[in-house]
XYZ file of C-alpha atoms in Angstrom:
755
model
C 49.173 72.567 126.388
C 49.531 75.381 123.802
C 48.228 75.033 120.325
C 50.928 74.702 117.634
C 50.360 77.085 114.756
C 50.367 75.553 111.294
C 52.924 77.046 108.930
C 51.615 78.935 105.915
C 53.323 78.454 102.539
C 53.415 81.158 99.879
C 55.295 81.665 96.614
C 56.150 84.950 94.961
C 58.711 87.211 93.315
C 60.912 89.662 95.261
C 59.607 93.065 94.176
C 61.681 95.336 96.448
C 64.306 95.038 99.188
C 63.354 97.451 101.974
C 66.119 96.456 104.404
C 68.903 93.871 104.375
C 71.553 93.215 107.030
C 74.311 91.311 105.236
C 76.019 90.391 108.509
C 73.165 88.124 109.641
C 70.824 87.959 106.634
C 67.843 89.637 108.301
C 65.705 91.078 105.509
C 62.522 93.068 104.997
C 61.176 92.828 101.435
C 58.091 93.127 99.260
C 56.898 89.886 97.666
C 54.539 89.957 94.689
C 52.222 86.975 94.297
C 49.789 87.454 91.471
C 48.412 90.981 91.785
C 48.994 91.147 95.547
C 52.137 92.601 97.175
C 52.951 91.539 100.750
C 55.708 92.451 103.219
C 57.918 89.543 104.323
C 60.365 89.734 107.234
C 62.932 87.232 108.506
C 66.363 85.762 107.908
C 66.666 85.505 104.128
C 70.335 86.033 103.200
C 71.490 86.820 99.666
C 68.086 87.302 98.086
C 67.723 89.755 95.208
C 64.993 91.641 93.409
C 63.500 89.423 90.697
C 64.088 86.109 92.462
C 61.207 83.700 93.007
C 60.929 82.422 96.593
C 58.911 79.751 98.365
C 58.329 80.950 101.930
C 56.989 79.190 104.993
C 55.972 81.084 108.109
C 53.014 82.865 109.687
C 51.063 86.083 109.389
C 51.707 88.635 112.141
C 50.534 92.177 112.819
C 53.219 94.789 113.507
C 52.044 97.729 115.685
C 53.533 100.286 113.247
C 53.715 98.526 109.869
C 50.577 96.412 109.935
C 50.242 92.907 108.509
C 53.490 91.104 107.631
C 54.545 87.570 106.756
C 57.169 86.359 109.243
C 59.411 83.877 107.454
C 60.595 80.726 109.233
C 62.196 79.037 106.193
C 62.639 79.864 102.546
C 64.050 78.402 99.362
C 64.789 79.873 95.979
C 62.905 78.712 92.911
C 64.277 79.419 89.474
C 61.851 81.685 87.538
C 59.957 79.903 84.800
C 58.310 82.560 82.587
C 60.167 84.898 80.227
C 59.065 87.986 82.158
C 60.171 86.482 85.489
C 63.524 85.390 84.026
C 64.078 88.874 82.579
C 63.356 90.511 85.926
C 65.619 88.018 87.689
C 68.615 88.625 85.389
C 68.020 92.392 85.200
C 68.354 92.636 88.991
C 72.148 92.262 88.814
C 72.153 88.952 90.692
C 74.480 87.439 88.070
C 77.714 89.388 87.936
C 78.290 90.990 84.536
C 74.617 90.925 83.473
C 72.677 94.186 83.570
C 69.212 95.057 82.181
C 70.377 95.530 78.551
C 72.366 92.278 78.424
C 69.546 90.432 80.223
C 67.016 91.581 77.615
C 69.239 90.354 74.749
C 69.765 86.954 76.372
C 66.053 86.381 77.147
C 65.063 87.559 73.677
C 67.423 84.944 72.173
C 66.729 81.945 74.454
C 63.328 82.645 75.991
C 62.194 80.248 78.727
C 65.357 78.137 78.227
C 67.615 81.069 79.215
C 68.612 79.793 82.658
C 69.129 76.257 81.343
C 71.514 77.659 78.699
C 73.412 79.786 81.232
C 73.831 76.813 83.574
C 74.594 74.025 81.108
C 75.843 75.650 77.877
C 77.069 79.168 78.743
C 79.252 79.264 75.622
C 76.032 79.655 73.582
C 75.678 83.161 75.017
C 78.515 84.205 72.708
C 76.021 83.884 69.810
C 74.582 87.195 71.034
C 76.161 90.371 69.693
C 78.298 92.079 72.321
C 78.977 88.933 74.350
C 82.329 87.323 73.644
C 83.201 83.763 74.599
C 85.201 84.863 77.648
C 82.334 86.943 79.007
C 79.846 84.159 78.236
C 81.831 81.663 80.284
C 82.187 84.169 83.139
C 78.411 84.654 83.197
C 77.948 80.885 83.398
C 80.486 80.616 86.192
C 78.892 83.479 88.152
C 75.448 81.860 87.807
C 76.749 78.497 89.041
C 78.617 80.090 91.948
C 75.477 81.976 92.960
C 73.508 78.716 93.208
C 76.278 76.871 95.036
C 76.762 79.768 97.450
C 73.062 79.749 98.293
C 73.246 76.043 99.167
C 76.286 76.664 101.383
C 74.612 79.639 103.097
C 71.517 77.589 103.878
C 73.606 74.660 105.165
C 75.760 76.844 107.434
C 72.890 79.020 108.606
C 71.656 76.005 110.534
C 74.862 76.223 112.586
C 74.604 79.942 113.246
C 77.250 80.980 110.704
C 76.432 84.334 109.126
C 76.141 84.810 105.350
C 79.332 86.909 105.347
C 81.413 84.034 106.702
C 79.517 81.499 104.606
C 80.663 83.384 101.491
C 84.264 83.347 102.728
C 84.092 79.608 103.436
C 82.661 78.972 99.974
C 85.520 80.934 98.384
C 87.970 78.640 100.170
C 86.434 75.234 99.472
C 84.350 75.915 96.344
C 81.854 73.351 95.153
C 83.134 70.829 97.751
C 82.303 73.119 100.685
C 79.509 71.078 102.280
C 81.318 67.786 101.690
C 84.580 69.125 103.147
C 82.862 70.449 106.276
C 80.989 67.220 106.925
C 84.236 65.272 106.571
C 86.205 67.493 109.003
C 84.444 70.583 110.382
C 87.633 71.622 112.194
C 88.908 72.821 108.824
C 86.787 75.901 109.461
C 88.999 76.832 112.406
C 92.293 75.604 110.906
C 91.928 77.667 107.717
C 91.689 81.039 109.550
C 88.304 81.818 108.011
C 87.021 83.827 110.949
C 85.218 80.797 112.398
C 86.486 80.133 115.895
C 87.377 76.716 117.183
C 84.319 76.664 119.461
C 81.951 77.184 116.552
C 83.677 74.440 114.532
C 83.504 72.233 117.643
C 79.747 72.782 117.930
C 79.271 71.824 114.272
C 81.383 68.707 114.833
C 79.212 67.682 117.791
C 76.042 68.085 115.744
C 77.607 65.899 113.040
C 78.375 63.192 115.603
C 82.166 63.551 115.707
C 83.630 62.141 118.950
C 85.121 64.533 121.571
C 88.348 62.496 121.514
C 88.605 62.614 117.711
C 92.131 63.051 116.379
C 90.823 65.917 114.204
C 89.530 67.674 117.317
C 92.659 67.395 119.477
C 94.971 68.336 116.580
C 92.844 71.355 115.771
C 92.569 72.357 119.423
C 96.354 72.498 119.858
C 96.829 74.441 116.628
C 94.041 76.804 117.641
C 95.617 77.578 121.013
C 99.008 78.276 119.383
C 97.580 80.361 116.546
C 95.454 82.391 118.973
C 98.540 82.985 121.107
C 100.280 84.390 118.015
C 97.350 86.418 116.694
C 96.051 87.849 119.965
C 99.126 87.893 122.176
C 101.957 88.227 119.655
C 103.618 85.053 121.018
C 105.875 83.034 118.725
C 105.663 80.048 121.093
C 103.972 78.839 124.270
C 105.663 76.960 127.132
C 104.597 73.320 126.850
C 102.883 73.228 130.243
C 100.906 76.377 129.492
C 99.902 75.011 126.080
C 98.662 71.803 127.689
C 96.723 73.696 130.370
C 95.005 75.887 127.782
C 94.243 72.908 125.531
C 92.854 70.858 128.441
C 90.536 73.720 129.381
C 89.422 74.105 125.786
C 88.844 70.440 124.956
C 88.190 68.776 128.327
C 90.267 65.766 127.281
C 93.053 63.840 129.000
C 96.681 64.983 129.098
C 97.593 61.673 127.505
C 95.571 62.419 124.365
C 97.172 65.888 124.167
C 100.658 64.382 124.546
C 99.919 61.881 121.765
C 98.564 64.574 119.462
C 101.492 66.884 120.216
C 103.952 64.120 119.333
C 102.128 63.429 116.064
C 102.027 67.124 115.192
C 105.780 67.343 115.835
C 106.438 64.286 113.646
C 104.281 65.841 110.901
C 106.288 69.097 111.264
C 103.177 71.086 112.101
C 104.774 72.150 115.392
C 108.332 72.234 116.734
C 109.091 71.260 120.326
C 112.226 73.069 121.480
C 113.837 71.903 124.712
C 115.649 74.572 126.682
C 117.289 74.215 130.087
C 114.563 76.205 131.834
C 111.494 75.095 129.844
C 110.136 73.244 126.818
C 108.645 75.491 124.139
C 106.118 74.631 121.444
C 106.092 76.627 118.200
C 103.924 76.454 115.132
C 106.449 75.595 112.413
C 106.373 78.944 110.521
C 107.191 80.904 113.681
C 110.000 78.583 114.751
C 111.519 78.665 111.287
C 111.226 82.452 111.078
C 112.643 83.116 114.548
C 115.595 80.773 114.058
C 116.329 82.068 110.583
C 116.169 85.726 111.639
C 118.750 85.113 114.375
C 121.057 83.138 112.091
C 120.967 85.734 109.321
C 121.419 88.678 111.680
C 124.466 86.927 113.076
C 125.858 86.347 109.580
C 125.363 89.989 108.612
C 126.870 91.275 111.866
C 129.905 88.991 111.685
C 130.839 89.595 108.043
C 133.836 91.920 107.535
C 133.575 94.513 104.746
C 135.750 94.358 101.671
C 135.884 98.119 101.267
C 136.119 100.331 104.349
C 135.237 104.014 104.297
C 138.103 106.276 105.300
C 138.191 109.798 106.729
C 134.586 109.542 107.934
C 134.958 112.586 110.166
C 136.124 114.822 107.299
C 133.397 113.533 105.018
C 130.776 114.179 107.684
C 131.961 117.787 107.909
C 131.476 118.139 104.142
C 127.958 116.757 104.322
C 127.017 118.990 107.254
C 128.216 122.021 105.295
C 126.373 120.952 102.122
C 123.132 120.143 103.959
C 123.314 123.118 106.340
C 123.066 120.895 109.426
C 125.059 120.329 112.591
C 125.236 116.733 113.822
C 125.387 116.115 117.549
C 127.958 113.756 119.027
C 125.271 111.046 119.291
C 124.233 111.472 115.677
C 127.834 111.332 114.477
C 128.372 108.144 116.450
C 125.249 106.597 114.911
C 126.445 107.426 111.369
C 129.955 106.112 112.029
C 128.662 102.883 113.608
C 126.287 102.351 110.675
C 129.260 102.438 108.319
C 131.458 100.162 110.443
C 128.952 97.461 111.385
C 127.082 94.926 109.307
C 123.929 95.478 111.388
C 123.050 98.459 113.554
C 119.920 99.515 115.436
C 119.227 103.240 115.815
C 116.426 103.916 118.287
C 115.002 107.067 119.791
C 111.850 109.058 120.339
C 110.486 111.972 118.285
C 112.798 114.923 117.696
C 115.999 112.963 118.344
C 117.266 113.239 114.768
C 116.729 109.755 113.329
C 115.828 111.149 109.886
C 118.947 113.363 109.796
C 121.070 110.289 110.523
C 119.435 108.323 107.686
C 120.060 111.179 105.221
C 123.693 111.508 106.346
C 124.322 107.770 105.919
C 122.874 107.821 102.411
C 124.852 110.931 101.397
C 128.114 109.425 102.659
C 127.525 106.187 100.774
C 126.514 108.059 97.619
C 129.821 109.915 97.599
C 131.614 106.563 97.711
C 129.522 105.124 94.873
C 127.452 102.842 97.092
C 123.703 102.279 96.685
C 121.008 102.347 99.351
C 117.515 100.817 99.525
C 114.970 102.394 101.884
C 111.823 100.694 103.145
C 109.178 100.709 105.868
C 106.429 98.243 106.871
C 103.426 100.218 105.548
C 102.668 102.414 102.566
C 102.092 105.464 104.727
C 105.329 104.890 106.677
C 107.252 104.519 103.403
C 105.702 107.740 102.085
C 106.675 109.574 105.282
C 110.217 108.207 104.966
C 110.453 109.445 101.361
C 109.176 112.908 102.238
C 111.501 113.223 105.236
C 114.690 112.040 103.514
C 114.148 113.095 99.904
C 114.960 109.551 98.721
C 112.574 106.925 97.364
C 111.301 104.507 99.988
C 109.129 101.450 99.371
C 107.067 99.160 101.543
C 109.035 96.083 102.572
C 106.644 93.993 100.470
C 107.334 96.098 97.366
C 111.059 96.108 98.075
C 110.969 92.300 98.107
C 108.851 92.282 94.902
C 105.860 90.302 96.085
C 104.195 88.136 93.439
C 102.513 84.841 92.597
C 103.564 81.683 90.850
C 102.082 78.347 89.843
C 99.638 77.447 87.094
C 96.747 79.151 88.882
C 98.914 81.981 90.256
C 97.840 81.350 93.852
C 101.202 80.531 95.442
C 102.632 83.603 97.131
C 106.321 84.360 96.875
C 108.835 87.187 97.128
C 110.941 87.550 94.003
C 113.774 88.897 96.157
C 115.141 86.069 98.287
C 118.338 84.105 98.952
C 118.560 83.184 95.262
C 117.803 86.689 94.007
C 119.008 89.090 96.723
C 118.527 92.833 96.891
C 121.031 94.789 94.828
C 121.998 97.420 97.398
C 125.047 98.106 99.507
C 122.971 99.266 102.462
C 119.358 98.512 103.387
C 117.669 100.973 105.744
C 114.380 99.996 107.408
C 112.333 102.602 109.269
C 109.513 102.051 111.816
C 111.069 98.777 112.913
C 108.755 98.472 115.926
C 106.024 97.440 113.445
C 107.984 94.602 111.837
C 106.909 91.123 112.967
C 109.070 88.011 112.888
C 107.572 86.532 109.682
C 108.167 89.686 107.634
C 111.639 90.111 109.139
C 112.488 86.603 108.002
C 111.491 87.345 104.398
C 113.509 90.567 104.478
C 116.689 88.937 105.783
C 116.492 86.153 103.199
C 117.026 88.821 100.537
C 120.062 90.464 102.190
C 123.464 88.869 101.592
C 126.430 89.118 103.995
C 128.461 92.186 103.104
C 125.365 94.354 102.847
C 124.951 96.848 105.671
C 121.588 96.705 107.440
C 120.378 99.768 109.356
C 117.281 99.268 111.521
C 115.611 102.485 112.700
C 112.704 102.709 115.109
C 111.242 103.764 118.420
C 111.430 100.827 120.821
C 108.999 102.525 123.232
C 106.088 102.393 120.784
C 103.533 99.583 120.680
C 104.941 96.298 119.390
C 104.036 94.822 116.002
C 100.506 93.618 115.346
C 101.952 90.316 114.110
C 103.795 87.824 116.303
C 107.249 88.489 117.659
C 109.069 91.296 119.439
C 111.717 91.876 116.814
C 113.087 95.348 117.563
C 112.981 94.988 121.348
C 114.501 91.468 121.240
C 117.393 92.608 119.039
C 118.164 95.436 121.462
C 117.720 93.255 124.559
C 120.039 90.582 123.191
C 122.974 92.955 123.553
C 124.822 91.353 120.636
C 123.776 93.728 117.817
C 125.305 97.217 117.836
C 122.665 99.655 119.123
C 122.717 103.448 119.349
C 120.021 104.980 121.560
C 119.304 108.660 120.866
C 118.118 110.730 123.830
C 118.917 114.348 122.962
C 115.951 116.436 121.744
C 117.040 119.089 119.262
C 116.230 122.776 119.558
C 113.644 122.837 116.776
C 111.863 119.812 118.236
C 111.926 121.422 121.698
C 109.648 124.139 120.329
C 106.926 121.509 119.799
C 104.835 120.477 122.785
C 104.013 117.287 120.859
C 107.672 116.272 121.104
C 108.128 117.577 124.658
C 104.988 115.842 125.912
C 105.784 112.586 124.108
C 109.050 112.391 126.041
C 107.333 113.431 129.282
C 104.749 110.671 128.833
C 107.514 108.168 128.083
C 109.245 109.134 131.344
C 105.994 108.768 133.297
C 105.408 112.526 133.672
C 102.081 114.249 133.054
C 101.954 116.182 129.758
C 101.862 119.985 129.788
C 98.448 121.062 128.542
C 96.945 124.059 126.780
C 99.861 126.474 126.531
C 98.818 129.333 124.265
C 100.164 129.338 120.685
C 101.295 125.718 121.054
C 100.299 122.436 119.431
C 99.059 120.199 122.289
C 95.586 120.728 123.764
C 93.226 119.011 126.174
C 89.447 119.586 126.134
C 87.803 118.415 129.349
C 84.506 116.534 129.196
C 82.828 114.496 131.892
C 80.877 112.235 129.531
C 81.836 110.296 126.391
C 78.641 111.533 124.688
C 79.719 115.171 125.078
C 83.223 114.258 123.868
C 81.761 112.563 120.790
C 79.890 115.757 119.910
C 83.016 117.901 120.403
C 85.169 115.587 118.261
C 82.590 115.875 115.481
C 82.611 119.675 115.733
C 86.423 119.794 115.682
C 86.605 117.650 112.531
C 83.729 119.167 110.588
C 83.952 122.833 111.534
C 86.327 124.284 114.061
C 89.692 123.003 112.761
C 88.932 123.398 109.019
C 87.606 126.928 109.639
C 90.491 128.100 111.822
C 93.481 126.315 110.255
C 92.257 125.243 106.803
C 92.670 121.527 107.464
C 90.861 119.119 105.136
C 88.909 116.923 107.596
C 89.300 113.758 105.509
C 92.936 114.198 104.413
C 94.553 115.976 107.356
C 92.659 115.035 110.533
C 92.818 111.549 112.027
C 90.748 110.513 115.030
C 92.492 107.800 117.059
C 90.894 105.832 119.871
C 92.108 103.122 122.245
C 88.914 101.045 121.976
C 86.652 99.473 119.365
C 83.426 99.568 121.390
C 81.585 102.164 123.403
C 80.469 105.733 122.699
C 84.017 106.838 121.813
C 85.035 103.533 120.232
C 85.866 103.082 116.554
C 82.412 101.899 115.453
C 80.483 104.763 117.066
C 82.965 107.443 115.980
C 82.921 106.325 112.345
C 79.133 106.415 112.110
C 78.970 109.909 113.623
C 81.871 111.303 111.596
C 80.460 109.928 108.352
C 77.208 111.814 109.020
C 79.179 115.052 109.343
C 81.952 114.599 106.764
C 80.249 112.550 104.029
C 76.484 112.733 104.547
C 73.891 110.978 102.412
C 72.807 113.230 99.556
C 70.817 110.953 97.264
C 73.484 111.044 94.540
C 76.308 108.987 96.056
C 75.976 105.229 95.692
C 75.942 103.198 98.903
C 76.557 99.627 100.000
C 75.410 98.361 103.394
C 77.799 95.922 104.997
C 77.504 94.764 108.587
C 76.658 97.727 110.814
C 78.077 100.340 108.428
C 76.845 101.759 105.128
C 79.795 102.404 102.803
C 79.297 105.503 100.670
C 81.177 106.966 97.730
C 83.658 109.455 99.183
C 84.182 107.530 102.429
C 87.655 107.190 103.898
C 88.496 103.504 104.389
C 91.372 101.318 105.565
C 92.546 97.850 104.544
C 92.590 95.814 107.777
C 94.598 92.741 106.775
C 97.285 91.847 104.255
C 95.814 90.649 100.960
C 98.577 89.608 98.600
C 96.138 88.707 95.802
C 94.385 92.037 95.251
C 95.431 93.672 92.012
C 95.998 97.408 91.738
C 96.801 99.822 88.958
C 98.448 103.210 89.239
C 96.057 106.037 88.346
C 98.230 109.167 88.371
C 100.641 108.088 85.632
C 98.288 105.671 83.899
C 101.100 103.149 84.094
C 102.065 100.453 86.516
C 100.119 97.676 88.138
C 100.836 95.046 90.716
C 99.604 92.805 93.507
C 99.062 93.338 97.183
C 97.171 95.690 99.500
C 98.340 95.690 103.086
C 97.089 96.162 106.607
C 96.911 99.893 107.359
C 96.702 101.165 103.763
C 94.109 103.972 103.602
C 92.158 105.436 100.720
C 88.827 106.805 99.526
C 85.875 105.008 97.967
C 85.733 106.331 94.412
C 82.880 104.264 93.007
C 80.303 101.665 94.089
C 78.989 99.501 91.239
C 76.025 97.299 92.163
C 75.812 95.657 88.752
C 79.418 94.460 88.863
C 79.193 94.068 92.658
C 82.418 95.981 93.228
C 83.730 98.921 95.206
C 86.641 100.951 93.813
C 89.060 102.371 96.380
C 91.706 104.927 95.455
C 94.571 104.641 97.928
C 96.757 107.560 98.983
C 99.636 106.480 96.737
C 97.313 106.592 93.680
C 96.740 102.825 93.527
C 93.225 101.952 92.382
C 91.843 98.669 93.749
C 88.556 96.897 93.020
C 86.907 95.081 95.935
C 84.322 92.424 95.195
C 81.313 92.729 97.512
C 82.230 89.307 98.949
C 85.481 90.629 100.503
C 84.203 93.837 102.056
C 85.181 92.458 105.460
C 88.741 93.457 104.473
C 88.030 97.190 104.616
C 86.708 99.367 107.413
C 85.709 103.022 107.641
C 88.729 105.085 108.666
C 87.441 108.444 109.852
C 88.436 106.970 113.215
C 90.895 104.104 113.743
C 92.452 102.389 116.745
C 95.854 103.522 117.959
C 97.204 100.068 117.073
C 96.126 100.587 113.441
C 97.917 103.953 113.325
C 101.392 102.498 113.852
C 103.868 103.662 111.236
C 101.627 106.531 110.159
C 101.871 110.267 110.651
C 99.029 112.765 110.375
C 98.989 116.574 110.507
C 96.315 116.446 113.243
C 95.495 113.727 115.772
C 92.371 113.862 117.950
C 91.878 111.201 120.642
C 89.144 110.626 123.239
C 90.520 109.763 126.699
C 88.151 108.000 129.105
C 88.503 105.088 131.544
C 88.757 101.723 129.815
C 90.341 98.270 130.133
C 93.696 98.542 131.899
C 95.344 96.374 129.253
C 94.505 99.038 126.628
C 94.838 102.291 128.569
C 98.620 102.142 128.821
C 101.496 104.595 128.707
C 102.969 103.239 125.491
C 99.570 103.360 123.750
C 99.226 107.049 124.693
C 102.835 107.665 123.650
C 102.235 105.966 120.289
C 99.084 108.037 119.669
C 100.774 111.351 120.483
C 103.800 110.610 118.281
C 101.531 110.037 115.259
C 100.859 113.808 115.002
C 103.048 116.267 113.108
C 101.315 119.580 113.773
C 98.540 119.321 116.345
C 97.315 116.988 119.110
C 93.913 117.400 120.756
C 92.896 115.059 123.585
C 89.234 115.124 124.610
C 87.906 113.672 127.831
C 88.910 112.990 131.422
C 92.152 114.404 132.817
C 92.061 111.750 135.533
C 91.939 109.011 132.864
C 94.862 110.719 131.085
C 97.008 110.637 134.246
C 96.098 106.976 134.806
C 97.309 106.141 131.299
C 100.624 107.913 131.944
C 101.051 105.925 135.171
C 100.049 102.576 133.615
C 103.330 100.927 132.643
C 101.623 97.641 131.876
C 102.979 95.869 128.809
C 101.684 92.510 127.719
C 104.552 90.056 127.917
C 105.270 88.185 124.692
C 106.804 84.741 124.522
C 109.593 85.182 122.008
C 112.907 83.369 121.863
C 114.800 85.779 119.623
C 116.833 87.612 122.263
C 117.938 84.354 123.851
C 118.777 82.762 120.510
C 120.864 85.772 119.512
C 122.749 85.677 122.829
C 123.455 81.978 122.357
C 125.373 82.706 119.157
C 129.177 82.804 119.415
C 130.620 85.413 117.044
C 133.932 84.893 115.291
C 135.298 86.924 112.419
C 133.351 85.975 109.354
C 131.538 83.062 111.016
C 129.356 82.146 113.946
C 128.098 79.053 115.762
C 125.134 78.096 117.910
C 125.473 77.564 121.629
C 122.960 76.901 124.388
C 119.833 74.839 123.868
C 119.072 72.048 121.460
C 116.103 70.990 119.392
């Protein structure tokens, strides 16, 4: 029987942080105890220079670094002497307190400093330069720091990383530990990045029964929410939902039936009975899908009070003024847009969608009508503005996103059924990106009598969010649709356009024609391709064509992992395009070190983030959205913030606690590129999961480029992608619901299934 080593206990002050991984809390630091300085290693999340720690562990000898203290457990001890308190506060651990402010506070309150900050923070305002508001903020930051540490230590026992512990604390506040003990499934229900299985493990350790009502409720909601988030489904067939839930929970069908009935009664889910199947929706998706269909029907069925006359003559005038010649298909699209309440215009690159939009707007302008233009993302809206010459906004900005309530936490769109958009025609571009929830908000703000023009490429990847809006509208056959197929002469000169259409038809792209814009560089190994991509971005393309590697070149990739995945590409490209120079501030987060000058992307919608416009010095608002890209302008360790300047001149401050909302963007996935256009697109092409390496993913990537496409990798893998027609089927009831509507002049009625 082995001998159990006795733990050694030491106490000391953190002198220096040598290494800290914020994703899991693993830390290497120097601890000063008396005159001696030792090296401590282990999982010690959220420790800072100047803090006093009590450590338990054992002495070990590292082959390279010598004697170290390997930490098994630790706890923070508030510093007791004036010098220790000064060092602690000067470290920047308390937001808003730097070395100068720390010295003033300790000079005034001495050894009682921390007691004052915790219990009577308003007394800090007695010090010159500290107002009452700042004093209270310092007190709040100090209290939050202590509470967060307790939460981190509690959750660390369940394998939850410090990053997620901070997010959980932001949600539940001072009641975090109490709330989790009461119902740990809240961690999964609140979409905090903690999966159901992790919450389930915590529940087991807390003694919660496998048949608990909390558990079965949460399991059903988890299966439905995962179906929406990962598969884009707005509903699941009841039998499939039950099968998935049974596998997840290992409970009886009877308990699932009971829970499903209760969830339906509580209006958490909606059970919709159709002739062929029973469908189960989470309430927001059912409401959105039903409402979208109803409002589309209203818009399509409403006759117009004023009808445009002599359209053909007016189109001739516009063609002469603009110096363009509209094809028969383009003319038909313009005419149908003016005759119908709702119209879909779909087509690939080079088919003249932008020309149609401009012609519609010009015609309406001549008649005194107004138009509102929008797209799902900031970049797509910018592209729309540049292409048409008219202002375009994001859909969120068009709907005037904001907050209400005493604490300003309740999200709302100022434009809605009670305050509709003031436009005679609303034109939405990049419709393939619009999910069912956003479409619902948009249609709430459009009154019957307003023309709605939906423009997009139905062959691109579907929206990241749930639903299949553009494809379902077209498939329903009840909304007027014009499909553009003719490629115009100017577009025919571009191999990007030609090859995009070849790929879409299942034909191999034409590669490496001289003096053209579509190239393929063959490499047998991903490692060689990675090196070539780096050379293209950092040297070859900027030298030959003058491209700015950060502003003009975008590396796209199908995968997140692997040598040519997003993570690997970003690390390598950062080394080449924004190397460490000793002057730029840095912030390590997860497996990446953010650096001033880095290109970054917002990876989820955050309606609460405030921004201010830098270029004009005027204008501020709320909301940064999935896909917005910008550059890190400043990293401030004292204030624990990163400033990002987005491409539309919005400046946003990110607290260190929400850095999981941004990612490096030297390379991004093809899915993240939807709605964007870049002068140059470079993409590695190697064998990968069949579900990712598809024709429409390749088509989407190629159509993101305006001037140059360079594919790097295996030609065999490229041909496999062209041949792979696989599309993940989405459960969505929109097409069927639209078909079940009976249209009459000025009104409509439901037919078909019942709820």
